[in-house]
């Protein structure tokens, strides 16, 4: 195939796509018709592309049965979406709570009127709550990862 034939073929392909997408002028349509009439391989390609367009234009999507949606709800993607969402909410909330707690502790430490015993008691309560929260979160994570029945239960 020489350069002229290759350019003709490329031009014909571009024109075919433009006509199929309704993005061509009348002159471009006439040019495509001339190329199709002159070259049998271009005519065959054009017939094939028109048939593909007819088939795809008449195709429709079926509504999947409810069982497919049930499987999707427990699929990896669905669980990943929910997990990432909850992770972001939890991390954001933890950062905000940590910042607020830090500011509160700074204010408490800077306050010279509060007795040292009260400051120590408040610190013990805060550290104890953090330890309990982390312990419960770790236990829930451990059970969630190892409980074979948690994925089968439909709620």
CSV table of C-alpha atoms in Angstrom, one decimal, residues 1 42 53 63 72 90 96 102 110 155:
chain,number,residue,atom,x,y,z
A,1,UNK,CA,0.0,0.0,0.0
A,42,UNK,CA,-13.7,0.8,2.0
A,53,UNK,CA,-24.1,1.0,14.6
A,63,UNK,CA,-32.8,-4.7,34.6
A,72,UNK,CA,-23.5,-6.4,44.9
A,90,UNK,CA,-13.6,8.4,61.9
A,96,UNK,CA,-10.9,17.2,65.5
A,102,UNK,CA,-5.3,19.3,73.3
A,110,UNK,CA,-2.1,27.2,81.9
A,155,UNK,CA,-29.8,-7.3,58.0
